[in-house]
JSON list of C-alpha atoms in Angstrom, two decimals:
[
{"chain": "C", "resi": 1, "resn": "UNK", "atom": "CA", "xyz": [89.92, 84.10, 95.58]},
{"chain": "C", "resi": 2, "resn": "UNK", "atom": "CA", "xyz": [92.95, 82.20, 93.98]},
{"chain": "C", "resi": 3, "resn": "UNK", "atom": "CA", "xyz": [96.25, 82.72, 94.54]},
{"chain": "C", "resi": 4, "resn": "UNK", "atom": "CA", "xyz": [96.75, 86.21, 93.47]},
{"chain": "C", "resi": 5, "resn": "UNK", "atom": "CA", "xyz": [96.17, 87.62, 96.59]},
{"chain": "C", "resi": 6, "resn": "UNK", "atom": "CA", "xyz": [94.49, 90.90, 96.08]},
{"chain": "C", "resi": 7, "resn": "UNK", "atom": "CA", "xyz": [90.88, 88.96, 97.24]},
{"chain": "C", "resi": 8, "resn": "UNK", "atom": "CA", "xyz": [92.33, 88.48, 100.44]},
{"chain": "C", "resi": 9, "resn": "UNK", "atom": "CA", "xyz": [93.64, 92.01, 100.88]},
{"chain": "C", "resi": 10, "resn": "UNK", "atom": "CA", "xyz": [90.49, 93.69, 99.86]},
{"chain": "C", "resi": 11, "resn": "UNK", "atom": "CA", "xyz": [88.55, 91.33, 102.23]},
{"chain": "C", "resi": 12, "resn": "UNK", "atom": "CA", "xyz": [90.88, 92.26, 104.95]},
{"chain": "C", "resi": 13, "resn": "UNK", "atom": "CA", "xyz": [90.38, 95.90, 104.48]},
{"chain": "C", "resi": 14, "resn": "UNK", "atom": "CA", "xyz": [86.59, 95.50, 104.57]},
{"chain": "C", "resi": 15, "resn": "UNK", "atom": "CA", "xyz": [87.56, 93.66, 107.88]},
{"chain": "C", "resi": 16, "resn": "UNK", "atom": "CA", "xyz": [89.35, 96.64, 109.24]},
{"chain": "C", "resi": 17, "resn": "UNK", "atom": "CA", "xyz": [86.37, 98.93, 108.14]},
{"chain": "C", "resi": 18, "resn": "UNK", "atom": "CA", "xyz": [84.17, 97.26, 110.24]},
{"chain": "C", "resi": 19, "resn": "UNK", "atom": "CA", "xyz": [85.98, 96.93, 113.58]},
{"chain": "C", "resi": 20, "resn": "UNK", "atom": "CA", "xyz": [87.45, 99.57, 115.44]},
{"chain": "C", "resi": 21, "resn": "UNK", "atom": "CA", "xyz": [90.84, 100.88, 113.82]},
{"chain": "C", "resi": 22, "resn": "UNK", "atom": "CA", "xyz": [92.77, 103.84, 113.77]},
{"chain": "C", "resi": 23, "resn": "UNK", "atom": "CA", "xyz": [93.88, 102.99, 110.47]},
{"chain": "C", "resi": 24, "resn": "UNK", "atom": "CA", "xyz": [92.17, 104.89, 107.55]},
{"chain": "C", "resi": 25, "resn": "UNK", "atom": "CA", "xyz": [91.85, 103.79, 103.87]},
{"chain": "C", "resi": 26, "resn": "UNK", "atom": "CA", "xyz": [91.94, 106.35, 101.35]},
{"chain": "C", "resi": 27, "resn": "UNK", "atom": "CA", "xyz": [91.82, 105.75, 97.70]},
{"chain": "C", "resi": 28, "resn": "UNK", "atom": "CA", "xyz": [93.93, 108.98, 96.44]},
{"chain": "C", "resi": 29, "resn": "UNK", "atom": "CA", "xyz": [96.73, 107.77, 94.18]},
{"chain": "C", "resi": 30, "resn": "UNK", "atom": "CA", "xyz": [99.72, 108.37, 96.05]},
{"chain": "C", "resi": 31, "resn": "UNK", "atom": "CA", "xyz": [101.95, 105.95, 97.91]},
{"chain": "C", "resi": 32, "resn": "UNK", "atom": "CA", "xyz": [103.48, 106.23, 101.46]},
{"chain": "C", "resi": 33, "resn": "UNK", "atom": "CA", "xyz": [106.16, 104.60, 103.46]},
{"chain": "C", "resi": 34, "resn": "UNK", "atom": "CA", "xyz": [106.94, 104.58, 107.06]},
{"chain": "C", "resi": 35, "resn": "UNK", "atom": "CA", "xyz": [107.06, 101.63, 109.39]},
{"chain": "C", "resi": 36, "resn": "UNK", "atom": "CA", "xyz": [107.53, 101.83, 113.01]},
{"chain": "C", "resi": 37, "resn": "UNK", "atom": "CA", "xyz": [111.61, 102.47, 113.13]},
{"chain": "C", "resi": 38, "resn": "UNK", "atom": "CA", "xyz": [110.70, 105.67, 110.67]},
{"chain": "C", "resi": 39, "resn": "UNK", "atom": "CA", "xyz": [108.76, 107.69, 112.72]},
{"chain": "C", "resi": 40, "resn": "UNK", "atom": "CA", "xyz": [107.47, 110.08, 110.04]},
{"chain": "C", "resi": 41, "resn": "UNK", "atom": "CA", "xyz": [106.21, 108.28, 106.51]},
{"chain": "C", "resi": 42, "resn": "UNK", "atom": "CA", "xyz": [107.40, 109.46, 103.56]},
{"chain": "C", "resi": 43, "resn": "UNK", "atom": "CA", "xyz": [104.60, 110.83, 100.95]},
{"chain": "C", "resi": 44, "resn": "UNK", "atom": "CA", "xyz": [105.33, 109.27, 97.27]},
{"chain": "C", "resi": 45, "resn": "UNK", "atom": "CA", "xyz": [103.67, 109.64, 93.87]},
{"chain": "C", "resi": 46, "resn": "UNK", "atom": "CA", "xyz": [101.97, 106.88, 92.94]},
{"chain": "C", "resi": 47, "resn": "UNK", "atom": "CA", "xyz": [102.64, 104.42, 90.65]},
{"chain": "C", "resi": 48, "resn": "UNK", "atom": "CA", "xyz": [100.44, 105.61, 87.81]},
{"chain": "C", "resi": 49, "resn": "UNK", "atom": "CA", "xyz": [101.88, 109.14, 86.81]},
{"chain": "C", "resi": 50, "resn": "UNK", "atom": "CA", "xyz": [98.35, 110.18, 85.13]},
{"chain": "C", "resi": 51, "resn": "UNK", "atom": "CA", "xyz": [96.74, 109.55, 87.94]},
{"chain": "C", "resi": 52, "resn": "UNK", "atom": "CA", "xyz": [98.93, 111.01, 90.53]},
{"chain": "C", "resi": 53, "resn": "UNK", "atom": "CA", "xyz": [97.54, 112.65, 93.49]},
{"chain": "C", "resi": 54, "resn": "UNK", "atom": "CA", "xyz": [100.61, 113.59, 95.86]},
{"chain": "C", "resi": 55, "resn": "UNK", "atom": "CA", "xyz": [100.54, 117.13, 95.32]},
{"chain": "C", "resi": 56, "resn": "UNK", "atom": "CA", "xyz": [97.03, 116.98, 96.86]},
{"chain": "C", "resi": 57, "resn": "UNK", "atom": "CA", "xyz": [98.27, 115.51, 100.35]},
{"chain": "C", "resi": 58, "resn": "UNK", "atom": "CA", "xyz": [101.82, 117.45, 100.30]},
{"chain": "C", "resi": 59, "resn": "UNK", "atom": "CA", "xyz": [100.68, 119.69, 102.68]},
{"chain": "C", "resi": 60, "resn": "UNK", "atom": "CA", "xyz": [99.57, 117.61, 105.37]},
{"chain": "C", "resi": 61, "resn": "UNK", "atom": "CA", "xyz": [101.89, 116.02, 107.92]},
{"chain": "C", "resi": 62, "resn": "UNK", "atom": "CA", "xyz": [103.66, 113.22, 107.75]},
{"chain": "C", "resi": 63, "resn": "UNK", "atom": "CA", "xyz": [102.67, 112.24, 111.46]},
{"chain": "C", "resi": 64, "resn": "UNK", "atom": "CA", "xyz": [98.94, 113.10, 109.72]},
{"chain": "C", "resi": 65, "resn": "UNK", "atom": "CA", "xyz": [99.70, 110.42, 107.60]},
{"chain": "C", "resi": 66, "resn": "UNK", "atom": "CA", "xyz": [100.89, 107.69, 109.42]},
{"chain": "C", "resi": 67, "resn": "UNK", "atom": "CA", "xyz": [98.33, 105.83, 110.25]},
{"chain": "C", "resi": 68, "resn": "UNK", "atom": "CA", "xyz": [96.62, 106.10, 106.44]},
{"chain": "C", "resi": 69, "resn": "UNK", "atom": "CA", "xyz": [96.51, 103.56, 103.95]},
{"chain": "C", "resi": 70, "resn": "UNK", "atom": "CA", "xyz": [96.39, 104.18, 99.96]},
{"chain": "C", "resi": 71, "resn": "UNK", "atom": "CA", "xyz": [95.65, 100.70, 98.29]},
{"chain": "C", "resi": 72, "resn": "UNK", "atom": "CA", "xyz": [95.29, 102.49, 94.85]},
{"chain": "C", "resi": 73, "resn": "UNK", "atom": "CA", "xyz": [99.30, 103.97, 94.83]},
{"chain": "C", "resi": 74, "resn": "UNK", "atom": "CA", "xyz": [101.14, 101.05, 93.81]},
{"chain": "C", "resi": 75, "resn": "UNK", "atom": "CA", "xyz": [98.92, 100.37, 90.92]},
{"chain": "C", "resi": 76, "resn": "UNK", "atom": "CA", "xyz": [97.93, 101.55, 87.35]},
{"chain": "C", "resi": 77, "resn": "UNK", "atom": "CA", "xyz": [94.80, 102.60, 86.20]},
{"chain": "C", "resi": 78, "resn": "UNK", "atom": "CA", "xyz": [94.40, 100.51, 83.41]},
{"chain": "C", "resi": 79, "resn": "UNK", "atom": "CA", "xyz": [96.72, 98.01, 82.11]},
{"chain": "C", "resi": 80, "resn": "UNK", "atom": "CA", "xyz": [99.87, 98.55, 80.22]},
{"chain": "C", "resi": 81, "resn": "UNK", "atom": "CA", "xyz": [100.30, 96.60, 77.03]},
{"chain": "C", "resi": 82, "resn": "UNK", "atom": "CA", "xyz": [103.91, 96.60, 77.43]},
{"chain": "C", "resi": 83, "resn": "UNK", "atom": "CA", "xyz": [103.73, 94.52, 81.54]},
{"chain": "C", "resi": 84, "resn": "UNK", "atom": "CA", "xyz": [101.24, 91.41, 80.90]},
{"chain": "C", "resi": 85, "resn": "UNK", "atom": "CA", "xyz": [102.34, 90.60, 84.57]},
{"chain": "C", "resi": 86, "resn": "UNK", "atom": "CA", "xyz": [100.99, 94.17, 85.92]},
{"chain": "C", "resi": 87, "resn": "UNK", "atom": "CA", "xyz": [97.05, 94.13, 87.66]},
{"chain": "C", "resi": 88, "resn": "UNK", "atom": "CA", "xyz": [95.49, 97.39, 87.13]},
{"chain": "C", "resi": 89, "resn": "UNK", "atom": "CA", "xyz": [92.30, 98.73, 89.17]},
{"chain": "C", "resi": 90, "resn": "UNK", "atom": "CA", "xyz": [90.22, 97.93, 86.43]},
{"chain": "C", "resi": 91, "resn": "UNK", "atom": "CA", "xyz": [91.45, 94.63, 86.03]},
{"chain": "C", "resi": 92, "resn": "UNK", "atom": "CA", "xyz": [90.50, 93.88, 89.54]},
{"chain": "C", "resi": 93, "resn": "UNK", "atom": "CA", "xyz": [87.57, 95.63, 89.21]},
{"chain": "C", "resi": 94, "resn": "UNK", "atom": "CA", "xyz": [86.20, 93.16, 85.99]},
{"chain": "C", "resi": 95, "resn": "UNK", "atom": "CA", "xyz": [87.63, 90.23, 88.02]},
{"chain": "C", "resi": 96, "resn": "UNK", "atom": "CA", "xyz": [85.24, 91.08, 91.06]},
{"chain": "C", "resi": 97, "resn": "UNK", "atom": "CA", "xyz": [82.54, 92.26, 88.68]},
{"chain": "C", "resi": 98, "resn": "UNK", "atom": "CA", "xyz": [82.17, 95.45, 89.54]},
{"chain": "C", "resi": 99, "resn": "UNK", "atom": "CA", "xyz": [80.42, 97.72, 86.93]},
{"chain": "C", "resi": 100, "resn": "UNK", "atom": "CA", "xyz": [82.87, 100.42, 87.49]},
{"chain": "C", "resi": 101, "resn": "UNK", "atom": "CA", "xyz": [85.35, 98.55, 85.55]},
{"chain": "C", "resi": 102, "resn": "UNK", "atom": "CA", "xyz": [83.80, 99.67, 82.51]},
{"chain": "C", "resi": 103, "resn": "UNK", "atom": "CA", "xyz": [82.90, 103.30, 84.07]},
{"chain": "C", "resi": 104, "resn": "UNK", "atom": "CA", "xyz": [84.53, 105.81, 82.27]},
{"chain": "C", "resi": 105, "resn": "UNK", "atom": "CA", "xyz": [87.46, 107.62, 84.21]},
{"chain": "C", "resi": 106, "resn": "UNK", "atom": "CA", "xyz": [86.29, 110.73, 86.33]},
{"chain": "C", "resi": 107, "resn": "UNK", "atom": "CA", "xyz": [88.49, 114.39, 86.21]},
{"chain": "C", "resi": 108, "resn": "UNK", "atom": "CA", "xyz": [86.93, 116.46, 88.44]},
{"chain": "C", "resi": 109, "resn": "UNK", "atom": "CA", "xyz": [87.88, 116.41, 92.30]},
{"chain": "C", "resi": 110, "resn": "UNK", "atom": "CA", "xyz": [85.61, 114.24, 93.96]},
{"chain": "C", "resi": 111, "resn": "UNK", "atom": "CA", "xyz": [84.62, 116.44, 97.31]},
{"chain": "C", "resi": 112, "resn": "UNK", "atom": "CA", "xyz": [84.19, 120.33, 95.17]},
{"chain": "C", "resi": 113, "resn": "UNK", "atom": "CA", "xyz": [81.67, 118.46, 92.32]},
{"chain": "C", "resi": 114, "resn": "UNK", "atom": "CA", "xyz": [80.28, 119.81, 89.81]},
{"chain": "C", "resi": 115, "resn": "UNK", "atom": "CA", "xyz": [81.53, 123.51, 91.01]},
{"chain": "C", "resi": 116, "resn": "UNK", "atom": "CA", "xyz": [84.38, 125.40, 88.83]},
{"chain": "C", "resi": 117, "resn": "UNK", "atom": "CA", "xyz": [87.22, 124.43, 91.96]},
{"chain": "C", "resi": 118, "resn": "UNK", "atom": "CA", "xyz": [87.90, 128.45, 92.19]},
{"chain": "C", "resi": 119, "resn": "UNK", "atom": "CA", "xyz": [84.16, 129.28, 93.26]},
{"chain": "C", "resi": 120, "resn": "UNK", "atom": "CA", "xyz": [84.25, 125.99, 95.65]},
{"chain": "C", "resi": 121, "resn": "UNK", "atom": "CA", "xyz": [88.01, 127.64, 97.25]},
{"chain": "C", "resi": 122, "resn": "UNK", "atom": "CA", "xyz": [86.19, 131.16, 97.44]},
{"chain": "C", "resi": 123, "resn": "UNK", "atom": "CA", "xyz": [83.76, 129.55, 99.67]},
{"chain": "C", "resi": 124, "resn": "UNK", "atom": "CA", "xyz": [86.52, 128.87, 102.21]},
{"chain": "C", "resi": 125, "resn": "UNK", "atom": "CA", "xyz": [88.76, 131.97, 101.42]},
{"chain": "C", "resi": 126, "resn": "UNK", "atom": "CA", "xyz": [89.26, 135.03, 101.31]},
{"chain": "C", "resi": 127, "resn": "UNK", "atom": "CA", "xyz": [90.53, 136.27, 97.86]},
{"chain": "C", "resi": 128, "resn": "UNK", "atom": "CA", "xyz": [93.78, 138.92, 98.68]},
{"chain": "C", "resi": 129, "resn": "UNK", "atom": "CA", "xyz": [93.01, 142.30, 96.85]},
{"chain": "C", "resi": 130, "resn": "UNK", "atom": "CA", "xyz": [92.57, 142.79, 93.04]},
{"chain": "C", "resi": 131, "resn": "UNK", "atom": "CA", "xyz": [96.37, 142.69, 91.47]},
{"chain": "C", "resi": 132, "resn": "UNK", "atom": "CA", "xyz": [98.98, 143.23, 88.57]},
{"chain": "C", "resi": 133, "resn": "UNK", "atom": "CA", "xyz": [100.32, 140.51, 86.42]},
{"chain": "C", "resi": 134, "resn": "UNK", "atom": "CA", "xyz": [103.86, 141.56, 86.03]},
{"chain": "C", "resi": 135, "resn": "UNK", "atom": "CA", "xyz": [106.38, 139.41, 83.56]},
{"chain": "C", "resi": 136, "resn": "UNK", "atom": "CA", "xyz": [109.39, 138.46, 86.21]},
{"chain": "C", "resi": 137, "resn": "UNK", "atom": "CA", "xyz": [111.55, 138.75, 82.56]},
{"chain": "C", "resi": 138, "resn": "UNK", "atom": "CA", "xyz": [110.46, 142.39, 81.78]},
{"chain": "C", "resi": 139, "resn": "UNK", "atom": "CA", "xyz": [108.78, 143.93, 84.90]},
{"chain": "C", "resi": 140, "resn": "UNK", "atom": "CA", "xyz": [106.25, 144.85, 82.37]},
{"chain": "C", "resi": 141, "resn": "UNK", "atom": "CA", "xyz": [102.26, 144.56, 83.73]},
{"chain": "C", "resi": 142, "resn": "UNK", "atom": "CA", "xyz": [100.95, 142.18, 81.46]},
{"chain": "C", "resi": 143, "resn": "UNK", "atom": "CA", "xyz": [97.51, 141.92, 82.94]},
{"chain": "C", "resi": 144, "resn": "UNK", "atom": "CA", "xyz": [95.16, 142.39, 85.83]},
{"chain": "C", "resi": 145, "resn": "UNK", "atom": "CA", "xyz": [93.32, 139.64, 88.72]},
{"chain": "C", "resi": 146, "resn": "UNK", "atom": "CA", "xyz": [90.69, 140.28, 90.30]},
{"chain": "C", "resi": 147, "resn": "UNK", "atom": "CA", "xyz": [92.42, 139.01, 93.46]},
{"chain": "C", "resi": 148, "resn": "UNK", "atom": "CA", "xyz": [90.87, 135.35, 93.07]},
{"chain": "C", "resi": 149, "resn": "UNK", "atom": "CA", "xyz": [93.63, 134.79, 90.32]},
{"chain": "C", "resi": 150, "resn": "UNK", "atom": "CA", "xyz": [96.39, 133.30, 93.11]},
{"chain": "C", "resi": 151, "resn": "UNK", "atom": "CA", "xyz": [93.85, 130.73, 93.56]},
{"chain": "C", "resi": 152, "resn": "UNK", "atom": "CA", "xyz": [94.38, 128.75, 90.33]},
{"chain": "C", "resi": 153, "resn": "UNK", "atom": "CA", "xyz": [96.44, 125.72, 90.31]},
{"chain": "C", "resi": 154, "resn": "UNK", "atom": "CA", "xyz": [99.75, 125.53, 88.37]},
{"chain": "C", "resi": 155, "resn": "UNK", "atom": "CA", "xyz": [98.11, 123.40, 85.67]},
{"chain": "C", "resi": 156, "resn": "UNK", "atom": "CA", "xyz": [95.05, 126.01, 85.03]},
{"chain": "C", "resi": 157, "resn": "UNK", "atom": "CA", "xyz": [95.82, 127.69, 82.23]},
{"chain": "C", "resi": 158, "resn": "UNK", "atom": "CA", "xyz": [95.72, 131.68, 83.14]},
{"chain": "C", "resi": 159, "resn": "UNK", "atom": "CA", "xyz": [94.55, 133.00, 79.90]},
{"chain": "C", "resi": 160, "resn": "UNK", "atom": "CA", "xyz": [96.59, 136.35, 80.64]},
{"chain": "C", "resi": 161, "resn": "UNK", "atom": "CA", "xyz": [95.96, 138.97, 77.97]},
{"chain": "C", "resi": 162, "resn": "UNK", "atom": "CA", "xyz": [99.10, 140.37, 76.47]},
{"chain": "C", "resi": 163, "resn": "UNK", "atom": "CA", "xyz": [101.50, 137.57, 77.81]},
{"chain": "C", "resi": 164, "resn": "UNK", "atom": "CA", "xyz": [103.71, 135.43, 75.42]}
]
């Protein structure tokens, strides 16, 4: 495509997915650096902060990491009406004619689908035992798990009866 460069990148990435590589593309959005006098990349958020998948991948290795690729980190999702210069994915998207540039945006982890994400981890894990919610203010119990309760995420809201 013209001069603006991302044609040529994509096309080169569908180049790499055909041959033999020991690269792999991942579309997470996060960003990584590392080139070859860093031995261990650095794991970044990525460029759109609503999008923002780095907490996903901060557990893995750097060294995991090295040889992976995230073309989505570095842009936005959609485009800002304050940077006319900025492409977004869906721009790039409506310039290739995709029909997911006009898909609406998807919240649910791609790989647990249409699962609640504790009953997907409780197929992997053990739950510990059943357990006291105790106020680190107070040391007062201000509720009860059923043991499955250290598997939400920080963002889940815990609904904790009592607490306030």
């Amino acid at each position: 495509r013209g001069g603006d460069g991302w044609g040529e990148d994509f096309l080169e990435l569908v180049r790499k997915g055909l041959e033999k590589s020991e690269e792999v593309e991942d579309n997470h959005w996060i960003e990584h650096w590392g080139n070859d006098a860093r031995p261990t990349p650095l794991l970044l958020s990525g460029r759109d902060a609503k999008k923002d998948q780095s907490y996903f991948l901060s557990g893995v290795s750097g060294q995991s990491l090295r040889k992976a690729c995230f073309p989505l980190g570095n842009l936005e999702k959609q485009s800002s009406p304050h940077d006319d210069a900025a492409r977004s994915v869906r721009d790039i998207a409506a310039a290739a004619g995709l029909p997911a540039a006009d898909k609406k945006d998807s919240v649910g982890i791609c790989f647990v689908g249409k699962r609640k994400f504790r009953d997907f981890l409780l197929d992997y894990v053990d739950p510990p035992p059943p357990g006291d919610f105790v106020c680190v203010d107070t040391g007062r119990v201000v509720g009860r798990h059923d043991g499955a309760a250290s598997l939400l995420t920080v963002g889940q809201g815990a609904r904790i009866g009592g607490a306030g």
